[in-house]
XYZ file of C-alpha atoms in Angstrom:
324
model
C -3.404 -41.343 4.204
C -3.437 -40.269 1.020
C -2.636 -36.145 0.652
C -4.514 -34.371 -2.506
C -4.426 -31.174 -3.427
C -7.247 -29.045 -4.848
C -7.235 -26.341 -7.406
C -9.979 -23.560 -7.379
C -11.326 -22.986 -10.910
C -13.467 -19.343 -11.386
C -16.374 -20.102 -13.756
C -15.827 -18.831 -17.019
C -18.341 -15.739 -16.516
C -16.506 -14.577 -13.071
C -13.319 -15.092 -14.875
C -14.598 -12.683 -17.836
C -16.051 -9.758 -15.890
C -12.870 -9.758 -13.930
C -10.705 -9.308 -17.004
C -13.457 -6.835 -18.265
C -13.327 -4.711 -15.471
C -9.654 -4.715 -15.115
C -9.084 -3.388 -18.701
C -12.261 -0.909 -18.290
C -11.056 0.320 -14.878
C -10.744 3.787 -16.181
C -13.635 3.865 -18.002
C -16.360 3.117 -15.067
C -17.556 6.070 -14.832
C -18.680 5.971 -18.789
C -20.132 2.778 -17.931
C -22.238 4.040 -15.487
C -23.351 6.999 -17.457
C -24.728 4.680 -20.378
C -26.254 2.051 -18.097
C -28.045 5.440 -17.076
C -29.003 6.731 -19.897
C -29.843 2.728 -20.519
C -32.645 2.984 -17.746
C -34.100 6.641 -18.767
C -34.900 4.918 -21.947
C -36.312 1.988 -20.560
C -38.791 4.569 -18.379
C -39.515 6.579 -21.678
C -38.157 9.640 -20.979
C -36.500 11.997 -23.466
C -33.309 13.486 -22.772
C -35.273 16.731 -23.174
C -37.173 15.520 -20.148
C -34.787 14.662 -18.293
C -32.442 17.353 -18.249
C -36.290 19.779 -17.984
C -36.826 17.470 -14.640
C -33.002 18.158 -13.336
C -34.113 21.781 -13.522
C -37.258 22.068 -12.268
C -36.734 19.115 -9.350
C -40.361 17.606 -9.693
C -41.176 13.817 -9.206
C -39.767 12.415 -12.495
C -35.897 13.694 -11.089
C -36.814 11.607 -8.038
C -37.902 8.399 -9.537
C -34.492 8.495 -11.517
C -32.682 9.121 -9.009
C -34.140 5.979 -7.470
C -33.902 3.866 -10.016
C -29.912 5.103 -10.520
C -29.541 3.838 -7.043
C -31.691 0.636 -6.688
C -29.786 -0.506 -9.978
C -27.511 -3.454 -9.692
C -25.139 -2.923 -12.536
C -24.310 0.694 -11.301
C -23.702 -1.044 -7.706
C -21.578 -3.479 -9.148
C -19.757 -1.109 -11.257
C -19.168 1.244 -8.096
C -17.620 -1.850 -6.144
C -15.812 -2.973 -8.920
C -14.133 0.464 -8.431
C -13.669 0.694 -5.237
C -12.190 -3.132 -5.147
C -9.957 -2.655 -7.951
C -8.713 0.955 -6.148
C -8.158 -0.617 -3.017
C -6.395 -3.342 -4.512
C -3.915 -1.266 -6.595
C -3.447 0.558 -3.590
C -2.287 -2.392 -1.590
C 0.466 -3.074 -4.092
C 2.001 0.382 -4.123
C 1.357 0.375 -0.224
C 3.389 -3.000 0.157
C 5.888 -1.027 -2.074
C 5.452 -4.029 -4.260
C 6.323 -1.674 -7.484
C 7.188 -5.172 -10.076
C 3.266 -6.485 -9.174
C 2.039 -2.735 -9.220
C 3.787 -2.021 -12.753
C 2.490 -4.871 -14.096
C -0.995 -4.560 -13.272
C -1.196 -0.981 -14.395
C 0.723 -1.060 -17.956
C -1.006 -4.266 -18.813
C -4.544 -3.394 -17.512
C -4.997 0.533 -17.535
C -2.243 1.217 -20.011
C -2.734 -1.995 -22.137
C 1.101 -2.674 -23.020
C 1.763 -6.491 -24.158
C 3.161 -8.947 -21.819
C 5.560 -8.964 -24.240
C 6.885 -5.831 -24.488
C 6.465 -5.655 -20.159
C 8.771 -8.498 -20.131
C 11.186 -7.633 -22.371
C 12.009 -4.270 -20.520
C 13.558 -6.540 -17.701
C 17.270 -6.400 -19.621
C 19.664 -5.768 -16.773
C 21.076 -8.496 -14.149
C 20.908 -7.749 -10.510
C 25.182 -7.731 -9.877
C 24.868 -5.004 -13.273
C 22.571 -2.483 -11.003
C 24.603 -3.203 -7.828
C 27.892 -2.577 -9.460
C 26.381 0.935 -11.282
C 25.162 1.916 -7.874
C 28.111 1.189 -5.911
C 30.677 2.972 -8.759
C 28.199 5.925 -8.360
C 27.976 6.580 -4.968
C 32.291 5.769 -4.538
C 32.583 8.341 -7.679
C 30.447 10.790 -5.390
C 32.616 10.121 -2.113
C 29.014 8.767 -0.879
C 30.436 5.758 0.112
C 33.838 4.385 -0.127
C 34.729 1.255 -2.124
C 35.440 -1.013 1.074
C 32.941 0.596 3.369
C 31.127 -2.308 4.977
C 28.648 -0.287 6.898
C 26.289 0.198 4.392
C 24.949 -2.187 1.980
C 22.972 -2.802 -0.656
C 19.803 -3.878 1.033
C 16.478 -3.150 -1.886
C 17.022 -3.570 -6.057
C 13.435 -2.297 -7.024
C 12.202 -2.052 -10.581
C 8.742 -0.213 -12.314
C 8.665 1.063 -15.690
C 8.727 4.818 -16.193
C 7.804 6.376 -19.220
C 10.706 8.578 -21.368
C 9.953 10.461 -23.998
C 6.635 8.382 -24.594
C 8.788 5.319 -24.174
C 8.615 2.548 -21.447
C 11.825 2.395 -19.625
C 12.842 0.379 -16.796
C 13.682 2.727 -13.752
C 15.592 1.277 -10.831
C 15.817 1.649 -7.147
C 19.000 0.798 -5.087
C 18.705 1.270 -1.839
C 21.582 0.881 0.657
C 21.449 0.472 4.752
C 23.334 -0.732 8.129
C 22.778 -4.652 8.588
C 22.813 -5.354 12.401
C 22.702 -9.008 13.096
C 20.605 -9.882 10.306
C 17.969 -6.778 10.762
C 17.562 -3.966 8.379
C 18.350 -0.521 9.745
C 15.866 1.224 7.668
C 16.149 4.564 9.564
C 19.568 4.550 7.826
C 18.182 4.080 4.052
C 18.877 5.659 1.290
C 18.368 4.978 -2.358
C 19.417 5.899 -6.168
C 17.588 5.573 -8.687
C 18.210 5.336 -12.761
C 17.530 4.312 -16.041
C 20.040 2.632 -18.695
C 18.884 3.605 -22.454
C 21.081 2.218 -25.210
C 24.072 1.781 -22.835
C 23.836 5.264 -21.179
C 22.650 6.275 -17.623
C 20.001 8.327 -16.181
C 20.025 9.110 -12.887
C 16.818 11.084 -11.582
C 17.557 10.939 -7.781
C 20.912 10.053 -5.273
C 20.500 10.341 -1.914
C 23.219 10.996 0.626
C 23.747 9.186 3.909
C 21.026 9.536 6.664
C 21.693 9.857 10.564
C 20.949 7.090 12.361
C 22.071 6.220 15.879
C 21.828 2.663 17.168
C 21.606 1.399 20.194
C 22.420 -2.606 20.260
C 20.260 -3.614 22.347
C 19.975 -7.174 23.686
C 17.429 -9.480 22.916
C 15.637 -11.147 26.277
C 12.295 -10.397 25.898
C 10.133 -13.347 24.126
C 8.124 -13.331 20.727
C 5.069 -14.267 22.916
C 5.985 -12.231 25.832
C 5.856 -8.817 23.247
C 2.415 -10.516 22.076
C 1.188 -10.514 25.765
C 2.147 -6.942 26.192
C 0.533 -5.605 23.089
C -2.767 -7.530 23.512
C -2.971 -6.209 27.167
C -2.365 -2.774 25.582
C -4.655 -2.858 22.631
C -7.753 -4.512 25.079
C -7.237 -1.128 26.880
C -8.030 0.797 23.770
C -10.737 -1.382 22.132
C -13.683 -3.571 22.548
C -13.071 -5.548 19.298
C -12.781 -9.233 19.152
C -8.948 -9.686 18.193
C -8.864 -11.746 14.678
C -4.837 -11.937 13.966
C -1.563 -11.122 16.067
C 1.917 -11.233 14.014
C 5.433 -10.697 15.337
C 8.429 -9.579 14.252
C 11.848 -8.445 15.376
C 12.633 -5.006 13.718
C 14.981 -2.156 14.275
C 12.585 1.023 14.794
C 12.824 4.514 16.909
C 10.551 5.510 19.447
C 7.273 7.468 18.731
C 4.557 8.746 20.400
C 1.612 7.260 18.440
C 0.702 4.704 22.196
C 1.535 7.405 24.091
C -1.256 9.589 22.221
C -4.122 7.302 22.597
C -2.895 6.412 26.138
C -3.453 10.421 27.071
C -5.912 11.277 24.191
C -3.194 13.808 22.489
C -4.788 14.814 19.554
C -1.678 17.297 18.545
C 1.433 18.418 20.210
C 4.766 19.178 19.329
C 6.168 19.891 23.043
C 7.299 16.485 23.767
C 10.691 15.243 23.041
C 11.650 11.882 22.249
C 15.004 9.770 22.184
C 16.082 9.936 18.371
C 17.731 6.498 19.313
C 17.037 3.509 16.927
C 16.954 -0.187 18.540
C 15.731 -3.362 18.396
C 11.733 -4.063 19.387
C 9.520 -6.636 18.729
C 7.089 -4.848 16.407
C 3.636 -6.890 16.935
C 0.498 -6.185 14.855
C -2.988 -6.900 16.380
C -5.966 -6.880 13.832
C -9.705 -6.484 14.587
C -12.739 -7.967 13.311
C -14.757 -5.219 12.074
C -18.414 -5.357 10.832
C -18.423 -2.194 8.714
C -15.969 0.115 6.884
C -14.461 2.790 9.183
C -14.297 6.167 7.638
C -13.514 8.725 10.379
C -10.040 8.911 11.814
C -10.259 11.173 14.804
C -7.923 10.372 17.871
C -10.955 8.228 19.792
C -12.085 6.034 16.348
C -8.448 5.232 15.664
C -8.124 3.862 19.421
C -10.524 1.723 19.593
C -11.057 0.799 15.773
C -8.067 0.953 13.811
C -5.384 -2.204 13.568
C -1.919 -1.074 15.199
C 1.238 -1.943 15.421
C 3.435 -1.605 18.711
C 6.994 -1.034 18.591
C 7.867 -3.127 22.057
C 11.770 -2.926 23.490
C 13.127 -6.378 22.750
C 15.615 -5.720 26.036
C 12.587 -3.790 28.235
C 9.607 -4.652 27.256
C 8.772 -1.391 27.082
C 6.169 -0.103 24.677
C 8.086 2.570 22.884
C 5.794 3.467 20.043
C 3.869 2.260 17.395
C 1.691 3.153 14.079
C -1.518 2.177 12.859
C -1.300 -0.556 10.117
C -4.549 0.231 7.615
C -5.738 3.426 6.096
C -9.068 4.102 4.987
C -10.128 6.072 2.459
């Protein structure tokens, strides 16, 4: 059998209001207060008028006020918003800061490509090596220390003197077989302008403990547990369960909903990293949720559960979406 592949084209139009609307992200609001004052001319009413009717609250402020809401262009404008927030949002989320740069200097802050592209000037072994002299010059880390390493090179632009710079990240950790201790993280970060260094943050060392733990418990063993757990909580039709092995501490997020805890600071909990399946179960949900009391989080909210890869023990956990 022959295999094809197939390439989805936007129409010309979608393709244009996208671009429009990423470039005029910061101007929505003045777009919706001219396709406003767009529809109190089309109902013949002087700005006089209106602004009489805003004071004096008689019918003509309510059929505005109607007509602002029943209007499709405002609608789409407001979703546009929201979309393009929630988007944005995402990226920095994901801590994806070369996609979230990008976006925002060439969209909101309208730099060139060019001039975006050209700001990448430095290899990778360049920042490694700056980091690594830094933090040995600092007695930080020593030269031939091979617990920590270099683990993160991030880049975004950051803005000097009214000048796009590139500002970098390097963040070291502990390695254990493969797995990122990122209780033990800790970053610099700089700028190099015309061959000198600026350094606006260096982190020390961070305490972590960890416990090697053995792996015996199964990928789809951990699933098992957290489904069970997560059908306790909620009445949602499960649309996506992920697994992965991570190094994490415990927490007392499942313990919370398992007692309904909204807040207490008595407990005490092993300060102990280790190895757990961390398994994400995801919901299909008919409507936005926008409260985030102890009971809506429960049985609404997408979580993730930190389960004991030696155990199976459900040591924690977080919720993986935020609404606004």
């Amino acid at each position: 059998m022959k295999n094809t592949s197939r390439i989805l084209y936007l129409p010309l139009e979608v393709n244009r209001e996208i671009t429009f609307m990423l470039y005029n992200y910061k101007n929505i609001d003045k777009l919706i207060d001219e396709r406003k004052d767009e529809l109190i001319d089309k109902m013949k009413i002087s700005k006089d008028a209106y602004l009489k009717s805003i004071k004096n609250s008689n019918n003509i402020l309510e059929d505005i006020i109607i007509k602002f809401e029943d209007d499709i262009k405002i609608k789409r404008f407001k979703t546009w918003r929201q979309l393009i927030n929630k988007f944005m949002s995402y990226l920095y989320d994901e801590e994806d800061n070369l996609y979230y740069s990008l976006m925002k200097y060439k969209y909101q802050d309208k730099l060139t490509e060019e001039f975006i592209r050209d700001k990448a000037n430095l290899e990778e072994h360049e920042l490694k090596e700056i980091a690594n002299r830094t933090y040995a010059e600092l007695g930080i880390i020593q030269e031939n220390d091979s617990n920590y390493q270099i683990v993160e090179v991030q880049r975004q632009l950051e803005s000097i003197n009214g000048v796009m710079n590139d500002m970098w990240q390097v963040s070291y950790g502990k390695i254990y077989d493969g797995l990122i201790d990122r209780n033990s993280m800790f970053s610099t970060c700089f700028s190099v302008i015309d061959g000198k260094k600026i350094f606006y943050m260096i982190k020390g060392k961070t305490d972590s403990t960890f416990n090697s733990n053995e792996i015996i418990l199964s990928q789809e063993d951990a699933i098992e547990i957290a489904i069970n757990k997560e059908k306790d909580f909620s009445k949602l039709d499960i649309s996506e369960v992920s697994a992965v092995l991570s190094i994490e501490k415990m927490n007392l997020f499942i313990y919370y909903l398992e007692n309904n805890i909204e807040n207490d600071d008595v407990y005490k909990i092993d300060d102990v990293a280790r190895i757990v399946w961390v398994v994400e179960v995801k919901h299909k949900k008919e409507e936005r949720i926008t409260r985030t009391d102890l009971k809506t989080v429960k049985e609404f909210y997408n979580k993730k559960y930190y389960i004991d890869a030696s155990t199976g023990e459900i040591i924690g956990g977080k919720q993986s979406e935020i609404f606004e």
